C-alpha cells in the first residue's frame, strides 16, 4: 500500500496482508482506477466513474522574529513549487546542499493573506459545488 509520511511518498506493505492496492489517477479526466493484486488472484481492476478531485495548496510560513538571524531555507520559485534546501555532508565530510522540491496545485508566498487564499481556493469550490459534498481541510502552524 502506498503511504505518505509528511508529504514524502513511501512504498510500504501492510503486515499480514497478501493484497497490494495501487491507485492510478489521470489528471485529464479526473477519473481513477484502483488495481488490486494478491498472491491468490491475478490483477483485478475496480473502476469508479465519480470524479476524484483533490486539490492541494500550500503557503510558506513567514519567518518568526526569533528566526530572523537564520537563513531562510524554503523558496517559492513559482506558484506551483516549493524548494527546501538542507545543508548536509557527504561521506567524506565535504559539504552538500540537498534540495527537495514539492509540487502543489498552487503555492502561496508568506506574504499572502488568509482572505486572498480563501477567495482563490474555497469560494470557487462553493459556487460550483452547491449540490455536491465538499470538504475543505486547513492545517498548519498556529498563527501561520
mmCIF file of the C-alpha atoms, coordinates in Angstrom:
data_MODEL
# 
_entry.id   MODEL 
# 
loop_
_atom_site.group_PDB 
_atom_site.id 
_atom_site.type_symbol 
_atom_site.label_atom_id 
_atom_site.label_alt_id 
_atom_site.label_comp_id 
_atom_site.label_asym_id 
_atom_site.label_entity_id 
_atom_site.label_seq_id 
_atom_site.pdbx_PDB_ins_code 
_atom_site.Cartn_x 
_atom_site.Cartn_y 
_atom_site.Cartn_z 
_atom_site.occupancy 
_atom_site.B_iso_or_equiv 
_atom_site.pdbx_formal_charge 
_atom_site.auth_seq_id 
_atom_site.auth_comp_id 
_atom_site.auth_asym_id 
_atom_site.auth_atom_id 
_atom_site.pdbx_PDB_model_num 
ATOM 1   C CA . UNK A 1 1   ? 0.000   0.000   0.000   1.00 0.00 ? 1   UNK A CA 1 
ATOM 2   C CA . UNK A 1 2   ? 1.343   3.423   -0.845  1.00 0.00 ? 2   UNK A CA 1 
ATOM 3   C CA . UNK A 1 3   ? 1.542   5.523   2.288   1.00 0.00 ? 3   UNK A CA 1 
ATOM 4   C CA . UNK A 1 4   ? 2.617   9.073   2.943   1.00 0.00 ? 4   UNK A CA 1 
ATOM 5   C CA . UNK A 1 5   ? 4.809   10.454  5.672   1.00 0.00 ? 5   UNK A CA 1 
ATOM 6   C CA . UNK A 1 6   ? 4.551   14.241  5.864   1.00 0.00 ? 6   UNK A CA 1 
ATOM 7   C CA . UNK A 1 7   ? 4.233   14.662  2.117   1.00 0.00 ? 7   UNK A CA 1 
ATOM 8   C CA . UNK A 1 8   ? 7.040   12.244  1.269   1.00 0.00 ? 8   UNK A CA 1 
ATOM 9   C CA . UNK A 1 9   ? 5.678   9.163   -0.520  1.00 0.00 ? 9   UNK A CA 1 
ATOM 10  C CA . UNK A 1 10  ? 6.985   5.781   0.503   1.00 0.00 ? 10  UNK A CA 1 
ATOM 11  C CA . UNK A 1 11  ? 6.020   2.293   -0.612  1.00 0.00 ? 11  UNK A CA 1 
ATOM 12  C CA . UNK A 1 12  ? 5.198   0.130   2.349   1.00 0.00 ? 12  UNK A CA 1 
ATOM 13  C CA . UNK A 1 13  ? 3.136   -3.045  2.512   1.00 0.00 ? 13  UNK A CA 1 
ATOM 14  C CA . UNK A 1 14  ? 0.902   -3.605  5.492   1.00 0.00 ? 14  UNK A CA 1 
ATOM 15  C CA . UNK A 1 15  ? 1.802   -6.564  7.664   1.00 0.00 ? 15  UNK A CA 1 
ATOM 16  C CA . UNK A 1 16  ? -0.070  -9.842  7.278   1.00 0.00 ? 16  UNK A CA 1 
ATOM 17  C CA . UNK A 1 17  ? -1.853  -8.660  4.153   1.00 0.00 ? 17  UNK A CA 1 
ATOM 18  C CA . UNK A 1 18  ? -1.452  -10.566 0.876   1.00 0.00 ? 18  UNK A CA 1 
ATOM 19  C CA . UNK A 1 19  ? -3.107  -7.698  -1.011  1.00 0.00 ? 19  UNK A CA 1 
ATOM 20  C CA . UNK A 1 20  ? -1.422  -4.722  -2.602  1.00 0.00 ? 20  UNK A CA 1 
ATOM 21  C CA . UNK A 1 21  ? -3.512  -1.856  -3.955  1.00 0.00 ? 21  UNK A CA 1 
ATOM 22  C CA . UNK A 1 22  ? -2.339  0.991   -6.133  1.00 0.00 ? 22  UNK A CA 1 
ATOM 23  C CA . UNK A 1 23  ? -4.309  3.970   -7.302  1.00 0.00 ? 23  UNK A CA 1 
ATOM 24  C CA . UNK A 1 24  ? -3.876  5.401   -10.781 1.00 0.00 ? 24  UNK A CA 1 
ATOM 25  C CA . UNK A 1 25  ? -5.131  8.896   -11.433 1.00 0.00 ? 25  UNK A CA 1 
ATOM 26  C CA . UNK A 1 26  ? -5.320  10.651  -14.782 1.00 0.00 ? 26  UNK A CA 1 
ATOM 27  C CA . UNK A 1 27  ? -5.467  14.410  -14.462 1.00 0.00 ? 27  UNK A CA 1 
ATOM 28  C CA . UNK A 1 28  ? -7.182  14.880  -17.835 1.00 0.00 ? 28  UNK A CA 1 
ATOM 29  C CA . UNK A 1 29  ? -10.359 13.006  -16.983 1.00 0.00 ? 29  UNK A CA 1 
ATOM 30  C CA . UNK A 1 30  ? -10.295 13.145  -13.155 1.00 0.00 ? 30  UNK A CA 1 
ATOM 31  C CA . UNK A 1 31  ? -11.386 9.508   -13.170 1.00 0.00 ? 31  UNK A CA 1 
ATOM 32  C CA . UNK A 1 32  ? -9.429  6.821   -11.436 1.00 0.00 ? 32  UNK A CA 1 
ATOM 33  C CA . UNK A 1 33  ? -8.955  3.113   -11.115 1.00 0.00 ? 33  UNK A CA 1 
ATOM 34  C CA . UNK A 1 34  ? -7.834  1.006   -8.216  1.00 0.00 ? 34  UNK A CA 1 
ATOM 35  C CA . UNK A 1 35  ? -5.718  -2.010  -9.135  1.00 0.00 ? 35  UNK A CA 1 
ATOM 36  C CA . UNK A 1 36  ? -5.715  -4.810  -6.580  1.00 0.00 ? 36  UNK A CA 1 
ATOM 37  C CA . UNK A 1 37  ? -3.291  -7.706  -6.814  1.00 0.00 ? 37  UNK A CA 1 
ATOM 38  C CA . UNK A 1 38  ? -2.628  -10.562 -4.440  1.00 0.00 ? 38  UNK A CA 1 
ATOM 39  C CA . UNK A 1 39  ? -0.746  -13.803 -4.295  1.00 0.00 ? 39  UNK A CA 1 
ATOM 40  C CA . UNK A 1 40  ? -4.059  -15.641 -4.814  1.00 0.00 ? 40  UNK A CA 1 
ATOM 41  C CA . UNK A 1 41  ? -5.506  -13.844 -7.842  1.00 0.00 ? 41  UNK A CA 1 
ATOM 42  C CA . UNK A 1 42  ? -4.398  -12.102 -10.985 1.00 0.00 ? 42  UNK A CA 1 
ATOM 43  C CA . UNK A 1 43  ? -4.640  -8.311  -11.120 1.00 0.00 ? 43  UNK A CA 1 
ATOM 44  C CA . UNK A 1 44  ? -8.217  -7.132  -10.622 1.00 0.00 ? 44  UNK A CA 1 
ATOM 45  C CA . UNK A 1 45  ? -9.329  -3.633  -11.555 1.00 0.00 ? 45  UNK A CA 1 
ATOM 46  C CA . UNK A 1 46  ? -12.020 -1.692  -9.751  1.00 0.00 ? 46  UNK A CA 1 
ATOM 47  C CA . UNK A 1 47  ? -13.025 1.410   -11.711 1.00 0.00 ? 47  UNK A CA 1 
ATOM 48  C CA . UNK A 1 48  ? -15.188 4.217   -10.496 1.00 0.00 ? 48  UNK A CA 1 
ATOM 49  C CA . UNK A 1 49  ? -16.772 6.924   -12.608 1.00 0.00 ? 49  UNK A CA 1 
ATOM 50  C CA . UNK A 1 50  ? -17.181 9.630   -9.987  1.00 0.00 ? 50  UNK A CA 1 
ATOM 51  C CA . UNK A 1 51  ? -14.588 12.384  -10.224 1.00 0.00 ? 51  UNK A CA 1 
ATOM 52  C CA . UNK A 1 52  ? -11.814 12.054  -7.676  1.00 0.00 ? 52  UNK A CA 1 
ATOM 53  C CA . UNK A 1 53  ? -10.812 15.675  -7.395  1.00 0.00 ? 53  UNK A CA 1 
ATOM 54  C CA . UNK A 1 54  ? -8.383  16.619  -4.690  1.00 0.00 ? 54  UNK A CA 1 
ATOM 55  C CA . UNK A 1 55  ? -6.609  19.948  -4.726  1.00 0.00 ? 55  UNK A CA 1 
ATOM 56  C CA . UNK A 1 56  ? -3.572  20.620  -2.556  1.00 0.00 ? 56  UNK A CA 1 
ATOM 57  C CA . UNK A 1 57  ? -2.496  24.165  -1.769  1.00 0.00 ? 57  UNK A CA 1 
ATOM 58  C CA . UNK A 1 58  ? 0.440   25.329  0.331   1.00 0.00 ? 58  UNK A CA 1 
ATOM 59  C CA . UNK A 1 59  ? 1.502   28.607  1.861   1.00 0.00 ? 59  UNK A CA 1 
ATOM 60  C CA . UNK A 1 60  ? 5.018   29.264  3.027   1.00 0.00 ? 60  UNK A CA 1 
ATOM 61  C CA . UNK A 1 61  ? 5.099   30.226  6.684   1.00 0.00 ? 61  UNK A CA 1 
ATOM 62  C CA . UNK A 1 62  ? 6.815   33.548  7.303   1.00 0.00 ? 62  UNK A CA 1 
ATOM 63  C CA . UNK A 1 63  ? 9.929   33.503  9.455   1.00 0.00 ? 63  UNK A CA 1 
ATOM 64  C CA . UNK A 1 64  ? 9.270   34.241  13.100  1.00 0.00 ? 64  UNK A CA 1 
ATOM 65  C CA . UNK A 1 65  ? 11.077  37.107  14.791  1.00 0.00 ? 65  UNK A CA 1 
ATOM 66  C CA . UNK A 1 66  ? 13.189  34.546  16.670  1.00 0.00 ? 66  UNK A CA 1 
ATOM 67  C CA . UNK A 1 67  ? 14.246  33.069  13.312  1.00 0.00 ? 67  UNK A CA 1 
ATOM 68  C CA . UNK A 1 68  ? 15.332  36.356  11.737  1.00 0.00 ? 68  UNK A CA 1 
ATOM 69  C CA . UNK A 1 69  ? 19.037  35.595  12.277  1.00 0.00 ? 69  UNK A CA 1 
ATOM 70  C CA . UNK A 1 70  ? 18.776  32.296  10.399  1.00 0.00 ? 70  UNK A CA 1 
ATOM 71  C CA . UNK A 1 71  ? 18.933  31.686  6.672   1.00 0.00 ? 71  UNK A CA 1 
ATOM 72  C CA . UNK A 1 72  ? 15.571  31.016  5.015   1.00 0.00 ? 72  UNK A CA 1 
ATOM 73  C CA . UNK A 1 73  ? 15.899  27.527  3.503   1.00 0.00 ? 73  UNK A CA 1 
ATOM 74  C CA . UNK A 1 74  ? 12.471  27.452  1.832   1.00 0.00 ? 74  UNK A CA 1 
ATOM 75  C CA . UNK A 1 75  ? 11.984  29.123  -1.545  1.00 0.00 ? 75  UNK A CA 1 
ATOM 76  C CA . UNK A 1 76  ? 8.885   29.516  -3.696  1.00 0.00 ? 76  UNK A CA 1 
ATOM 77  C CA . UNK A 1 77  ? 10.217  29.780  -7.283  1.00 0.00 ? 77  UNK A CA 1 
ATOM 78  C CA . UNK A 1 78  ? 6.739   29.923  -8.849  1.00 0.00 ? 78  UNK A CA 1 
ATOM 79  C CA . UNK A 1 79  ? 3.081   29.403  -7.953  1.00 0.00 ? 79  UNK A CA 1 
ATOM 80  C CA . UNK A 1 80  ? 3.340   25.584  -8.197  1.00 0.00 ? 80  UNK A CA 1 
ATOM 81  C CA . UNK A 1 81  ? 6.566   24.607  -6.400  1.00 0.00 ? 81  UNK A CA 1 
ATOM 82  C CA . UNK A 1 82  ? 8.315   24.820  -3.043  1.00 0.00 ? 82  UNK A CA 1 
ATOM 83  C CA . UNK A 1 83  ? 12.025  24.002  -2.724  1.00 0.00 ? 83  UNK A CA 1 
ATOM 84  C CA . UNK A 1 84  ? 13.612  23.135  0.616   1.00 0.00 ? 84  UNK A CA 1 
ATOM 85  C CA . UNK A 1 85  ? 17.405  23.421  0.823   1.00 0.00 ? 85  UNK A CA 1 
ATOM 86  C CA . UNK A 1 86  ? 19.112  21.376  3.505   1.00 0.00 ? 86  UNK A CA 1 
ATOM 87  C CA . UNK A 1 87  ? 22.781  21.531  4.493   1.00 0.00 ? 87  UNK A CA 1 
ATOM 88  C CA . UNK A 1 88  ? 24.207  18.021  4.697   1.00 0.00 ? 88  UNK A CA 1 
ATOM 89  C CA . UNK A 1 89  ? 27.614  16.377  4.472   1.00 0.00 ? 89  UNK A CA 1 
ATOM 90  C CA . UNK A 1 90  ? 28.912  13.708  2.106   1.00 0.00 ? 90  UNK A CA 1 
ATOM 91  C CA . UNK A 1 91  ? 30.549  10.566  3.487   1.00 0.00 ? 91  UNK A CA 1 
ATOM 92  C CA . UNK A 1 92  ? 33.939  12.275  3.126   1.00 0.00 ? 92  UNK A CA 1 
ATOM 93  C CA . UNK A 1 93  ? 32.585  15.211  5.217   1.00 0.00 ? 93  UNK A CA 1 
ATOM 94  C CA . UNK A 1 94  ? 32.511  17.655  2.305   1.00 0.00 ? 94  UNK A CA 1 
ATOM 95  C CA . UNK A 1 95  ? 29.508  19.987  2.448   1.00 0.00 ? 95  UNK A CA 1 
ATOM 96  C CA . UNK A 1 96  ? 26.467  19.116  0.388   1.00 0.00 ? 96  UNK A CA 1 
ATOM 97  C CA . UNK A 1 97  ? 23.398  21.222  -0.275  1.00 0.00 ? 97  UNK A CA 1 
ATOM 98  C CA . UNK A 1 98  ? 20.432  18.898  -0.729  1.00 0.00 ? 98  UNK A CA 1 
ATOM 99  C CA . UNK A 1 99  ? 17.385  20.414  -2.414  1.00 0.00 ? 99  UNK A CA 1 
ATOM 100 C CA . UNK A 1 100 ? 13.977  18.761  -2.211  1.00 0.00 ? 100 UNK A CA 1 
ATOM 101 C CA . UNK A 1 101 ? 11.195  20.010  -4.456  1.00 0.00 ? 101 UNK A CA 1 
ATOM 102 C CA . UNK A 1 102 ? 7.468   19.651  -3.812  1.00 0.00 ? 102 UNK A CA 1 
ATOM 103 C CA . UNK A 1 103 ? 4.768   20.412  -6.368  1.00 0.00 ? 103 UNK A CA 1 
ATOM 104 C CA . UNK A 1 104 ? 1.238   21.556  -5.489  1.00 0.00 ? 104 UNK A CA 1 
ATOM 105 C CA . UNK A 1 105 ? -1.834  22.761  -7.341  1.00 0.00 ? 105 UNK A CA 1 
ATOM 106 C CA . UNK A 1 106 ? -0.939  26.241  -6.127  1.00 0.00 ? 106 UNK A CA 1 
ATOM 107 C CA . UNK A 1 107 ? 1.632   27.710  -3.751  1.00 0.00 ? 107 UNK A CA 1 
ATOM 108 C CA . UNK A 1 108 ? 1.193   30.984  -1.908  1.00 0.00 ? 108 UNK A CA 1 
ATOM 109 C CA . UNK A 1 109 ? 4.047   33.093  -0.604  1.00 0.00 ? 109 UNK A CA 1 
ATOM 110 C CA . UNK A 1 110 ? 4.474   34.047  3.033   1.00 0.00 ? 110 UNK A CA 1 
ATOM 111 C CA . UNK A 1 111 ? 3.004   37.498  2.417   1.00 0.00 ? 111 UNK A CA 1 
ATOM 112 C CA . UNK A 1 112 ? -0.341  36.162  1.101   1.00 0.00 ? 112 UNK A CA 1 
ATOM 113 C CA . UNK A 1 113 ? -3.327  36.964  3.306   1.00 0.00 ? 113 UNK A CA 1 
ATOM 114 C CA . UNK A 1 114 ? -5.819  34.413  4.610   1.00 0.00 ? 114 UNK A CA 1 
ATOM 115 C CA . UNK A 1 115 ? -8.565  36.336  2.814   1.00 0.00 ? 115 UNK A CA 1 
ATOM 116 C CA . UNK A 1 116 ? -6.818  36.005  -0.559  1.00 0.00 ? 116 UNK A CA 1 
ATOM 117 C CA . UNK A 1 117 ? -6.249  32.276  -0.045  1.00 0.00 ? 117 UNK A CA 1 
ATOM 118 C CA . UNK A 1 118 ? -9.900  31.761  0.927   1.00 0.00 ? 118 UNK A CA 1 
ATOM 119 C CA . UNK A 1 119 ? -11.176 33.745  -2.063  1.00 0.00 ? 119 UNK A CA 1 
ATOM 120 C CA . UNK A 1 120 ? -8.967  31.902  -4.547  1.00 0.00 ? 120 UNK A CA 1 
ATOM 121 C CA . UNK A 1 121 ? -9.346  28.349  -3.187  1.00 0.00 ? 121 UNK A CA 1 
ATOM 122 C CA . UNK A 1 122 ? -12.625 27.965  -1.265  1.00 0.00 ? 122 UNK A CA 1 
ATOM 123 C CA . UNK A 1 123 ? -15.043 30.351  -2.973  1.00 0.00 ? 123 UNK A CA 1 
ATOM 124 C CA . UNK A 1 124 ? -14.700 28.816  -6.461  1.00 0.00 ? 124 UNK A CA 1 
ATOM 125 C CA . UNK A 1 125 ? -15.473 25.382  -4.988  1.00 0.00 ? 125 UNK A CA 1 
ATOM 126 C CA . UNK A 1 126 ? -18.533 26.627  -3.114  1.00 0.00 ? 126 UNK A CA 1 
ATOM 127 C CA . UNK A 1 127 ? -20.048 28.319  -6.149  1.00 0.00 ? 127 UNK A CA 1 
ATOM 128 C CA . UNK A 1 128 ? -19.575 25.303  -8.430  1.00 0.00 ? 128 UNK A CA 1 
ATOM 129 C CA . UNK A 1 129 ? -20.413 22.516  -5.976  1.00 0.00 ? 129 UNK A CA 1 
ATOM 130 C CA . UNK A 1 130 ? -23.552 23.780  -4.302  1.00 0.00 ? 130 UNK A CA 1 
ATOM 131 C CA . UNK A 1 131 ? -25.226 20.395  -4.890  1.00 0.00 ? 131 UNK A CA 1 
ATOM 132 C CA . UNK A 1 132 ? -22.251 18.196  -4.038  1.00 0.00 ? 132 UNK A CA 1 
ATOM 133 C CA . UNK A 1 133 ? -20.398 17.248  -0.886  1.00 0.00 ? 133 UNK A CA 1 
ATOM 134 C CA . UNK A 1 134 ? -17.366 19.398  -0.241  1.00 0.00 ? 134 UNK A CA 1 
ATOM 135 C CA . UNK A 1 135 ? -14.662 19.102  2.380   1.00 0.00 ? 135 UNK A CA 1 
ATOM 136 C CA . UNK A 1 136 ? -12.027 21.769  2.894   1.00 0.00 ? 136 UNK A CA 1 
ATOM 137 C CA . UNK A 1 137 ? -9.265  20.939  5.356   1.00 0.00 ? 137 UNK A CA 1 
ATOM 138 C CA . UNK A 1 138 ? -6.743  23.502  6.586   1.00 0.00 ? 138 UNK A CA 1 
ATOM 139 C CA . UNK A 1 139 ? -3.885  22.684  8.896   1.00 0.00 ? 139 UNK A CA 1 
ATOM 140 C CA . UNK A 1 140 ? -0.562  24.117  9.854   1.00 0.00 ? 140 UNK A CA 1 
ATOM 141 C CA . UNK A 1 141 ? 1.285   26.105  12.449  1.00 0.00 ? 141 UNK A CA 1 
ATOM 142 C CA . UNK A 1 142 ? -0.835  28.213  14.778  1.00 0.00 ? 142 UNK A CA 1 
ATOM 143 C CA . UNK A 1 143 ? -0.819  31.780  13.525  1.00 0.00 ? 143 UNK A CA 1 
ATOM 144 C CA . UNK A 1 144 ? 0.791   30.956  10.205  1.00 0.00 ? 144 UNK A CA 1 
# 
